[in-house]
Amino acid sequence: MYLFTNAIKNLGRNKGRNILIAAVTLAIIISTVITLTINNAAAGIVNDIRLDLGSRVSIRQDFIEMRQAGLDARVDMQYLPLTDFVAFSESQYLRHTTFQADVLAWSETIIAVDDPAFGTNTRMLDNGDIMFTETLRLVTISDPDLLPDFGTLRHIVDGRMFEGINESIIGQEQAVLNGISVGDTIELIGAFATDRAFSLTVVGIYSDDTEAYLNPWMLMFGAFPAQSRRNEIITSFDTLIASGWETNLGLDIDFHYFLADPDYLSAFEAEVRSMGLPVTYTVDINRAAFDRVSGPLAGMSNAAVTFMIVVLILGAITLALISYMAVRERKYEVGVLRAMGMERSKIAFGMIAESLTIAAICLVIGLGAGSAMAQPIADGILEGRVAEADEAAGDNPMAGRALFAGGQAQIGDGTEGYSPISEIQLNLGADVIIQIILVTLGLAALTGIIGVVIMTKYEPLKILRERN
């Protein structure tokens, strides 16, 4: 107890150098609290995004990749039976699968919004068949709960959501334009497969506050009714299967295969390739969307880690130099204590106790100050990162491009509907506190051990003789 009490008193006797040591230690602890809090929070969010977008694999033909490989999407496209896509969903590497396939269609009785020609235009296909110009989009999905914008920008205002085969819902604007009510039957024909007709019962009508066109620039070249969200008629994926539709020709597919673990991507691709998937199809996550959403957070987290490493290295070097200089000033004090018969171990204990006391005080102050400063600093950094991401997205030449082939569309660069995470909530969790305590103990050990090593290697008579 005497040794500890004496160590506390020594802190007061050597205020100047101890204040300097405490200031450096406090600065290191505060910066470490800020960076660890930011890094842990950002890393947690990025990991959640990875488990979502990083596990959501799409299998589709990438027109842009085909063009870069010297292929013509309109000539070299290959079509697969829908049963193959279903068979892929039985992979051991998946936890579940969702199917969405949009059918470009036309109707003899339904007027499409923004269709001045009333669906009478036709064009010749490569095989000589006549194809009616698509004016409607039949959206088929395996799970109605996965429909985008429902509950926010879209709401059922009359009737209910579809449940069984051949049940459908339509937009309010389209219903008013055509005088369609709940319970009516509508007839559609596939634009790329004119022998596939759909007779659908309208069970619900929904309001729609979404943007009509995902790419408004398309309106510069005239209206494209089939690309307008006002012309979406929504039904179940089972309805498409029941119609006898065989391949993905004429379908804009959006099948998502959710991996049990994001690391299974390569194994899953190898498996579906072995099942006959052509090389014109890509098996990948939406990397553009992943980078768009998580990029600012990942960048902020990496910057925080780099900053923390630099601070720790420079801080440790500074503390080592200050401790070395401070200990040399106390050689005579140690010489007197050793001459009085005090053991080296007790002197070492006293020095370590001084270091731990300073570190403990700095720890308490640093945790409070660091946690208070972390949130505004993180908000400022993230705001800048998001602004940079938005600017880069605006400069992306692929953002506004649209390619169409075989009833399939590739619009933009895959980031439509995705935006960077622009908010982060920081909490001083137990993991951060434990990490800070370990850092603090490391700093205390550094300053204490330097003193012990230097002071205990001298003999007391030599120290006193040098003093004289």
Coordinates of C-alpha atoms in Angstrom, one line a residue:
M1 CA 0.0 0.0 0.0
Y2 CA 2.9 2.3 0.8
L3 CA 4.3 1.8 -2.7
F4 CA 1.1 2.8 -4.3
T5 CA 0.6 5.8 -2.1
N6 CA 4.1 7.0 -2.8
A7 CA 3.5 6.5 -6.5
I8 CA 0.4 8.8 -6.3
K9 CA 2.5 11.4 -4.5
N10 CA 5.2 11.2 -7.1
L11 CA 2.6 12.3 -9.7
G12 CA 2.2 15.6 -7.9
R13 CA 6.0 16.0 -7.3
N14 CA 6.6 15.8 -11.1
K15 CA 3.7 17.6 -12.5
G16 CA 5.3 19.0 -15.6
R17 CA 6.4 15.8 -17.2
N18 CA 3.4 13.8 -16.0
I19 CA 1.0 16.4 -17.5
L20 CA 2.9 16.1 -20.8
I21 CA 2.7 12.3 -20.6
A22 CA -1.0 12.5 -19.8
A23 CA -1.7 15.0 -22.6
V24 CA -0.1 12.6 -25.2
T25 CA -1.9 9.6 -23.7
L26 CA -5.2 11.4 -23.7
A27 CA -4.8 12.5 -27.3
I28 CA -4.1 8.9 -28.3
I29 CA -7.1 7.6 -26.4
I30 CA -9.5 10.2 -27.7
S31 CA -8.4 9.6 -31.3
T32 CA -8.6 5.9 -30.8
V33 CA -12.1 6.1 -29.3
I34 CA -13.3 8.1 -32.3
T35 CA -11.7 5.9 -34.9
L36 CA -12.7 2.6 -33.3
T37 CA -16.3 3.8 -32.8
I38 CA -16.5 4.9 -36.4
N39 CA -14.8 1.8 -37.8
N40 CA -16.8 -0.7 -35.8
A41 CA -20.1 1.0 -36.7
A42 CA -19.2 1.3 -40.4
A43 CA -17.8 -2.2 -40.5
G44 CA -21.1 -3.6 -39.0
I45 CA -23.2 -1.8 -41.6
V46 CA -21.0 -2.8 -44.5
N47 CA -21.2 -6.4 -43.3
D48 CA -25.0 -6.2 -43.2
I49 CA -24.9 -4.9 -46.8
R50 CA -22.5 -7.7 -47.8
L51 CA -24.9 -10.3 -46.3
D52 CA -27.7 -8.7 -48.3
L53 CA -26.4 -7.5 -51.7
G54 CA -23.3 -9.6 -51.4
S55 CA -25.4 -12.7 -51.2
R56 CA -27.9 -11.7 -53.8
V57 CA -26.7 -13.3 -57.1
S58 CA -28.3 -12.7 -60.5
I59 CA -28.0 -14.9 -63.5
R60 CA -28.6 -13.0 -66.7
Q61 CA -27.0 -12.0 -70.0
D62 CA -24.9 -8.9 -69.6
F63 CA -25.1 -6.9 -72.9
I64 CA -22.3 -4.6 -71.9
E65 CA -20.0 -7.5 -71.1
M66 CA -21.0 -9.2 -74.4
R67 CA -20.2 -6.1 -76.4
Q68 CA -16.8 -5.7 -74.7
A69 CA -16.1 -9.3 -75.6
G70 CA -16.9 -8.6 -79.3
L71 CA -20.3 -10.2 -79.3
D72 CA -23.5 -8.8 -80.7
A73 CA -26.3 -9.1 -78.1
R74 CA -29.0 -9.3 -80.7
V75 CA -27.3 -12.1 -82.6
D76 CA -25.3 -14.0 -79.9
M77 CA -27.9 -14.1 -77.2
Q78 CA -28.8 -17.6 -76.0
Y79 CA -32.1 -18.5 -74.3
L80 CA -32.6 -21.0 -71.5
P81 CA -35.6 -23.0 -70.5
L82 CA -37.3 -21.6 -67.4
T83 CA -37.0 -25.0 -65.9
D84 CA -33.2 -24.5 -65.9
F85 CA -33.4 -21.4 -63.8
V86 CA -35.7 -23.2 -61.4
A87 CA -33.2 -26.1 -61.3
F88 CA -30.4 -23.7 -60.4
S89 CA -32.4 -22.7 -57.3
E90 CA -32.0 -26.2 -55.9
S91 CA -28.2 -25.7 -55.3
Q92 CA -26.8 -26.6 -51.9
Y93 CA -25.1 -23.2 -51.7
L94 CA -28.4 -21.2 -51.6
R95 CA -30.8 -20.4 -48.8
H96 CA -33.6 -19.3 -51.0
T97 CA -34.5 -17.9 -54.4
T98 CA -36.9 -15.2 -55.7
F99 CA -38.2 -15.1 -59.3
Q100 CA -39.3 -12.0 -61.2
A101 CA -39.9 -12.0 -64.9
D102 CA -41.4 -9.1 -66.9
V103 CA -43.2 -10.0 -70.1
L104 CA -43.4 -7.4 -72.8
A105 CA -47.0 -7.6 -74.0
W106 CA -49.8 -6.0 -76.0
S107 CA -53.5 -6.1 -75.9
E108 CA -56.4 -5.6 -78.3
T109 CA -58.6 -4.1 -75.6
I110 CA -56.3 -2.2 -73.2
I111 CA -55.0 1.2 -74.0
A112 CA -51.6 1.8 -72.6
V113 CA -50.7 5.1 -70.9
D114 CA -48.5 7.2 -73.3
D115 CA -49.5 5.1 -76.3
P116 CA -50.7 7.3 -79.1
A117 CA -50.8 4.5 -81.6
F118 CA -53.0 2.3 -79.4
G119 CA -50.7 -0.8 -79.9
T120 CA -51.2 -1.1 -83.6
N121 CA -47.5 -0.8 -84.6
T122 CA -45.8 -4.0 -85.7
R123 CA -42.3 -5.0 -86.8
M124 CA -40.6 -7.9 -88.5
L125 CA -38.6 -10.4 -86.4
D126 CA -35.4 -12.0 -87.7
N127 CA -37.2 -15.2 -88.4
G128 CA -39.9 -13.5 -90.5
D129 CA -42.6 -13.5 -87.9
I130 CA -44.6 -10.4 -87.2
M131 CA -44.4 -9.0 -83.7
F132 CA -46.7 -6.4 -82.3
T133 CA -45.0 -3.5 -80.6
E134 CA -45.1 -4.0 -76.9
T135 CA -47.1 -1.4 -75.0
L136 CA -47.7 -3.2 -71.7
R137 CA -45.4 -4.9 -69.1
L138 CA -46.7 -7.9 -67.3
V139 CA -44.7 -8.2 -64.1
T140 CA -44.6 -11.7 -62.6
I141 CA -43.1 -12.4 -59.2
S142 CA -42.8 -15.3 -56.9
D143 CA -43.5 -13.4 -53.7
P144 CA -45.9 -10.3 -53.6
D145 CA -44.1 -9.2 -50.4
L146 CA -41.0 -8.5 -52.5
L147 CA -42.7 -6.0 -54.8
P148 CA -40.8 -2.8 -54.7
D149 CA -42.5 0.5 -53.5
F150 CA -45.6 -1.2 -52.2
G151 CA -46.5 0.2 -48.8
T152 CA -44.6 3.4 -49.6
L153 CA -45.2 4.8 -53.1
R154 CA -47.8 2.2 -54.1
H155 CA -50.9 1.2 -52.2
I156 CA -53.8 -1.1 -52.9
V157 CA -56.8 1.3 -53.1
D158 CA -59.5 -1.2 -54.2
G159 CA -59.6 -4.9 -53.9
R160 CA -56.7 -7.0 -52.6
M161 CA -53.2 -8.3 -53.6
F162 CA -53.2 -11.2 -56.0
E163 CA -52.9 -14.7 -54.6
G164 CA -53.8 -17.5 -57.0
I165 CA -52.9 -18.2 -60.6
N166 CA -54.3 -15.7 -63.2
E167 CA -55.0 -13.1 -60.6
S168 CA -53.6 -9.7 -61.2
I169 CA -53.5 -6.1 -60.0
I170 CA -53.2 -2.9 -62.2
G171 CA -52.4 0.7 -61.6
Q172 CA -55.2 3.2 -60.9
E173 CA -54.3 5.4 -63.9
Q174 CA -54.6 2.5 -66.3
A175 CA -57.8 1.3 -64.7
V176 CA -59.4 4.7 -65.1
L177 CA -58.2 5.0 -68.7
N178 CA -59.7 1.7 -69.7
G179 CA -62.7 1.6 -67.4
I180 CA -61.4 -1.5 -65.6
S181 CA -62.9 -2.5 -62.2
V182 CA -62.1 -5.2 -59.7
G183 CA -63.5 -8.5 -60.9
D184 CA -63.0 -7.7 -64.6
T185 CA -61.0 -9.9 -66.9
I186 CA -58.2 -8.6 -69.1
E187 CA -56.5 -10.2 -72.1
L188 CA -52.8 -9.9 -72.9
I189 CA -50.5 -11.5 -75.5
G190 CA -46.8 -11.8 -75.3
A191 CA -45.1 -9.5 -77.8
F192 CA -42.2 -12.0 -78.4
A193 CA -44.4 -15.1 -78.1
T194 CA -47.8 -14.4 -79.7
D195 CA -49.0 -17.9 -79.0
R196 CA -48.9 -17.2 -75.3
A197 CA -52.0 -15.4 -74.1
F198 CA -52.9 -14.4 -70.6
S199 CA -56.5 -14.1 -69.3
L200 CA -56.2 -12.4 -66.0
T201 CA -58.8 -11.5 -63.4
V202 CA -58.2 -8.1 -61.8
V203 CA -58.4 -8.5 -58.0
G204 CA -56.9 -5.2 -57.0
I205 CA -56.1 -1.7 -58.1
Y206 CA -53.2 0.3 -56.7
S207 CA -52.3 3.9 -56.6
D208 CA -48.9 4.8 -58.0
D209 CA -46.6 7.7 -57.0
T210 CA -43.4 6.3 -58.5
E211 CA -41.5 7.9 -61.3
A212 CA -43.1 6.7 -64.6
Y213 CA -39.7 6.2 -66.3
L214 CA -36.5 5.1 -64.5
N215 CA -34.6 6.9 -67.2
P216 CA -36.5 10.1 -68.1
W217 CA -34.0 10.8 -71.0
M218 CA -35.9 8.1 -72.9
L219 CA -38.8 10.6 -73.4
M220 CA -36.5 12.7 -75.6
F221 CA -37.0 10.0 -78.3
G222 CA -40.7 9.6 -77.8
A223 CA -42.8 7.6 -75.5
F224 CA -42.0 3.9 -74.7
P225 CA -45.2 2.7 -73.1
A226 CA -43.8 -0.8 -72.2
Q227 CA -41.0 0.9 -70.2
S228 CA -43.5 3.1 -68.2
R229 CA -44.3 1.9 -64.7
R230 CA -47.9 3.2 -65.3
N231 CA -48.3 0.2 -67.7
E232 CA -47.3 -2.5 -65.3
I233 CA -49.8 -5.3 -64.7
I234 CA -48.7 -7.5 -61.8
T235 CA -49.3 -11.2 -61.3
S236 CA -47.7 -14.3 -59.8
F237 CA -44.7 -16.1 -61.3
D238 CA -46.8 -19.3 -61.2
T239 CA -49.1 -17.6 -63.7
L240 CA -46.2 -17.3 -66.2
I241 CA -45.3 -21.0 -65.7
A242 CA -49.0 -22.0 -66.1
S243 CA -49.2 -20.2 -69.4
G244 CA -46.7 -22.6 -70.9
W245 CA -43.9 -20.0 -71.4
E246 CA -40.8 -22.1 -72.1
T247 CA -37.7 -20.0 -72.3
N248 CA -36.5 -16.5 -71.2
L249 CA -37.0 -15.2 -74.8
G250 CA -39.2 -12.2 -74.4
L251 CA -38.7 -12.0 -70.7
D252 CA -36.8 -9.4 -68.7
I253 CA -35.8 -11.7 -65.9
D254 CA -34.7 -10.7 -62.5
F255 CA -34.0 -14.0 -60.7
H256 CA -32.2 -13.6 -57.4
Y257 CA -30.4 -16.5 -55.9
F258 CA -29.5 -15.8 -52.2
L259 CA -26.3 -17.5 -51.1
A260 CA -26.1 -19.1 -47.7
D261 CA -22.8 -17.4 -47.4
P262 CA -21.3 -14.7 -49.7
D263 CA -18.1 -16.7 -50.0
Y264 CA -20.0 -19.4 -51.9
L265 CA -20.3 -17.3 -55.0
S266 CA -17.5 -19.1 -56.9
A267 CA -18.7 -22.5 -56.0
F268 CA -22.3 -21.7 -57.0
E269 CA -21.1 -20.3 -60.4
A270 CA -19.0 -23.5 -61.0
E271 CA -22.1 -25.6 -60.2
V272 CA -24.5 -23.8 -62.6
R273 CA -21.8 -23.7 -65.3
S274 CA -21.5 -27.5 -65.0
M275 CA -25.3 -27.6 -65.5
G276 CA -24.9 -26.0 -68.9
L277 CA -25.1 -22.3 -68.3
P278 CA -23.7 -20.5 -71.4
V279 CA -20.7 -18.2 -71.1
T280 CA -22.9 -15.3 -72.3
Y281 CA -24.6 -15.3 -68.9
T282 CA -23.0 -13.7 -65.9
V283 CA -23.3 -15.1 -62.4
D284 CA -22.5 -12.3 -60.0
I285 CA -23.8 -9.9 -57.4
N286 CA -24.7 -6.4 -58.3
R287 CA -21.3 -5.0 -57.6
A288 CA -22.1 -1.6 -58.9
A289 CA -25.0 -1.3 -56.4
F290 CA -22.9 -2.8 -53.6
D291 CA -20.1 -0.2 -54.2
R292 CA -22.7 2.5 -54.5
V293 CA -24.4 1.7 -51.2
S294 CA -21.4 0.7 -49.1
G295 CA -18.6 2.7 -50.8
P296 CA -18.7 5.8 -48.6
L297 CA -18.9 3.8 -45.4
A298 CA -16.1 1.4 -46.5
G299 CA -14.0 4.4 -47.4
M300 CA -14.6 6.1 -44.1
S301 CA -13.8 2.9 -42.2
N302 CA -10.5 2.4 -44.1
A303 CA -9.6 6.0 -43.5
A304 CA -10.4 5.7 -39.8
V305 CA -8.2 2.6 -39.4
T306 CA -5.3 4.2 -41.3
F307 CA -5.6 7.3 -39.1
M308 CA -5.7 5.2 -35.9
I309 CA -2.6 3.3 -36.9
V310 CA -0.7 6.4 -37.7
V311 CA -1.8 8.0 -34.4
L312 CA -0.8 4.9 -32.4
I313 CA 2.6 4.7 -34.0
L314 CA 3.4 8.4 -33.6
G315 CA 1.9 8.5 -30.2
A316 CA 3.9 5.5 -29.0
I317 CA 7.1 6.9 -30.3
T318 CA 6.4 10.3 -28.6
L319 CA 5.5 8.6 -25.3
A320 CA 8.7 6.5 -25.5
L321 CA 10.8 9.6 -25.9
I322 CA 9.1 11.5 -23.1
S323 CA 9.3 8.5 -20.8
Y324 CA 13.0 8.1 -21.6
M325 CA 13.8 11.7 -20.9
A326 CA 11.6 11.7 -17.7
V327 CA 13.2 8.6 -16.3
R328 CA 16.8 9.9 -16.8
E329 CA 15.8 12.9 -14.6
R330 CA 14.8 10.5 -11.8
K331 CA 18.1 8.5 -11.7
Y332 CA 19.2 10.2 -8.4
E333 CA 15.8 9.5 -6.8
V334 CA 16.1 5.8 -7.7
G335 CA 19.8 5.7 -6.5
V336 CA 18.7 7.0 -3.0
L337 CA 15.9 4.5 -2.8
R338 CA 18.2 1.6 -3.8
A339 CA 20.9 2.8 -1.3
M340 CA 18.3 2.7 1.4
G341 CA 17.7 -0.9 0.6
M342 CA 14.5 -0.8 -1.5
E343 CA 14.3 -3.8 -3.9
R344 CA 14.3 -3.3 -7.7
S345 CA 10.9 -5.0 -7.9
K346 CA 9.3 -2.5 -5.6
I347 CA 10.8 0.4 -7.5
A348 CA 9.5 -1.2 -10.7
F349 CA 6.1 -1.6 -9.1
G350 CA 6.0 2.1 -8.2
M351 CA 6.8 3.3 -11.7
I352 CA 4.2 1.0 -13.3
A353 CA 1.7 2.2 -10.7
E354 CA 2.4 5.8 -11.7
S355 CA 1.9 4.9 -15.4
L356 CA -1.3 3.0 -14.7
T357 CA -2.7 5.9 -12.6
I358 CA -2.1 8.4 -15.4
A359 CA -3.5 5.9 -18.0
A360 CA -6.7 5.3 -15.9
I361 CA -7.4 9.0 -15.5
C362 CA -6.9 9.6 -19.3
L363 CA -9.1 6.5 -20.0
V364 CA -12.1 7.9 -18.1
I365 CA -11.7 11.4 -19.7
G366 CA -10.9 10.0 -23.1
L367 CA -13.9 7.7 -23.3
G368 CA -16.3 10.6 -22.5
A369 CA -14.6 13.1 -24.8
G370 CA -14.1 10.6 -27.6
S371 CA -17.7 9.4 -27.6
A372 CA -19.0 12.9 -27.6
M373 CA -16.8 13.9 -30.6
A374 CA -17.2 10.8 -32.7
Q375 CA -20.7 11.4 -34.0
P376 CA -20.2 14.9 -35.5
I377 CA -16.8 13.9 -36.9
A378 CA -18.4 10.8 -38.5
D379 CA -21.3 12.8 -39.9
G380 CA -18.8 15.3 -41.5
I381 CA -16.6 12.6 -43.0
L382 CA -19.6 10.6 -44.3
E383 CA -21.2 13.7 -45.9
G384 CA -18.1 14.3 -47.8
R385 CA -17.8 10.7 -48.9
V386 CA -21.4 10.6 -50.1
A387 CA -20.9 13.9 -52.1
E388 CA -17.9 12.3 -53.8
A389 CA -19.9 9.2 -54.6
D390 CA -22.8 11.2 -56.0
E391 CA -20.4 13.2 -58.2
A392 CA -18.7 10.0 -59.4
A393 CA -22.1 8.5 -60.2
G394 CA -23.0 11.6 -62.2
D395 CA -19.8 11.2 -64.3
N396 CA -20.4 7.5 -65.0
P397 CA -21.0 7.1 -68.8
M398 CA -23.0 3.9 -68.2
A399 CA -25.5 5.5 -65.8
G400 CA -27.9 6.7 -68.5
R401 CA -27.5 3.9 -71.1
A402 CA -30.1 1.4 -72.1
L403 CA -29.7 -1.7 -74.2
F404 CA -32.6 -3.9 -75.3
A405 CA -32.4 -7.3 -76.9
G406 CA -34.8 -10.3 -77.0
G407 CA -37.3 -8.7 -74.7
Q408 CA -34.7 -8.1 -72.1
A409 CA -33.5 -4.7 -71.0
Q410 CA -30.3 -3.5 -69.4
I411 CA -30.8 0.0 -68.2
G412 CA -28.1 2.0 -66.6
D413 CA -25.2 0.5 -64.7
G414 CA -27.2 -1.4 -62.1
T415 CA -27.3 1.3 -59.5
E416 CA -30.8 2.6 -60.2
G417 CA -32.8 2.6 -57.0
Y418 CA -29.7 2.4 -54.9
S419 CA -28.2 5.3 -52.9
P420 CA -25.2 5.5 -50.6
I421 CA -25.7 5.1 -46.8
S422 CA -25.7 8.7 -45.7
E423 CA -26.4 8.3 -42.0
I424 CA -24.6 6.3 -39.3
Q425 CA -25.5 6.0 -35.6
L426 CA -22.5 5.6 -33.3
N427 CA -22.6 3.9 -29.9
L428 CA -19.8 3.3 -27.5
G429 CA -20.3 -0.4 -27.2
A430 CA -18.7 -2.9 -24.9
D431 CA -16.4 -4.1 -27.7
V432 CA -15.0 -0.5 -28.2
I433 CA -14.5 0.0 -24.5
I434 CA -12.6 -3.3 -24.2
Q435 CA -10.4 -2.4 -27.2
I436 CA -9.7 1.1 -25.7
I437 CA -8.8 -0.5 -22.3
L438 CA -6.3 -2.8 -24.1
V439 CA -4.8 0.2 -25.9
T440 CA -4.6 2.1 -22.7
L441 CA -2.9 -0.8 -20.9
G442 CA -0.5 -1.0 -23.8
L443 CA 0.4 2.7 -23.4
A444 CA 0.8 2.4 -19.7
A445 CA 3.0 -0.7 -20.1
L446 CA 5.1 1.2 -22.7
T447 CA 5.8 4.1 -20.4
G448 CA 6.2 1.9 -17.3
I449 CA 8.5 -0.6 -18.8
I450 CA 10.8 2.0 -20.3
G451 CA 11.3 3.4 -16.8
V452 CA 11.8 0.0 -15.3
V453 CA 14.4 -1.1 -17.9
I454 CA 16.4 2.1 -17.6
M455 CA 16.3 2.6 -13.9
T456 CA 16.9 -1.0 -12.7
K457 CA 20.0 -1.5 -14.8
Y458 CA 22.0 1.0 -12.7
E459 CA 23.7 0.2 -9.4
P460 CA 22.8 2.7 -6.6
L461 CA 26.4 3.6 -5.8
K462 CA 27.1 4.3 -9.5
I463 CA 24.0 6.6 -9.7
L464 CA 25.0 8.5 -6.6
R465 CA 28.6 8.8 -7.8
E466 CA 27.5 10.2 -11.1
R467 CA 25.3 12.7 -9.2
N468 CA 28.3 13.9 -7.2

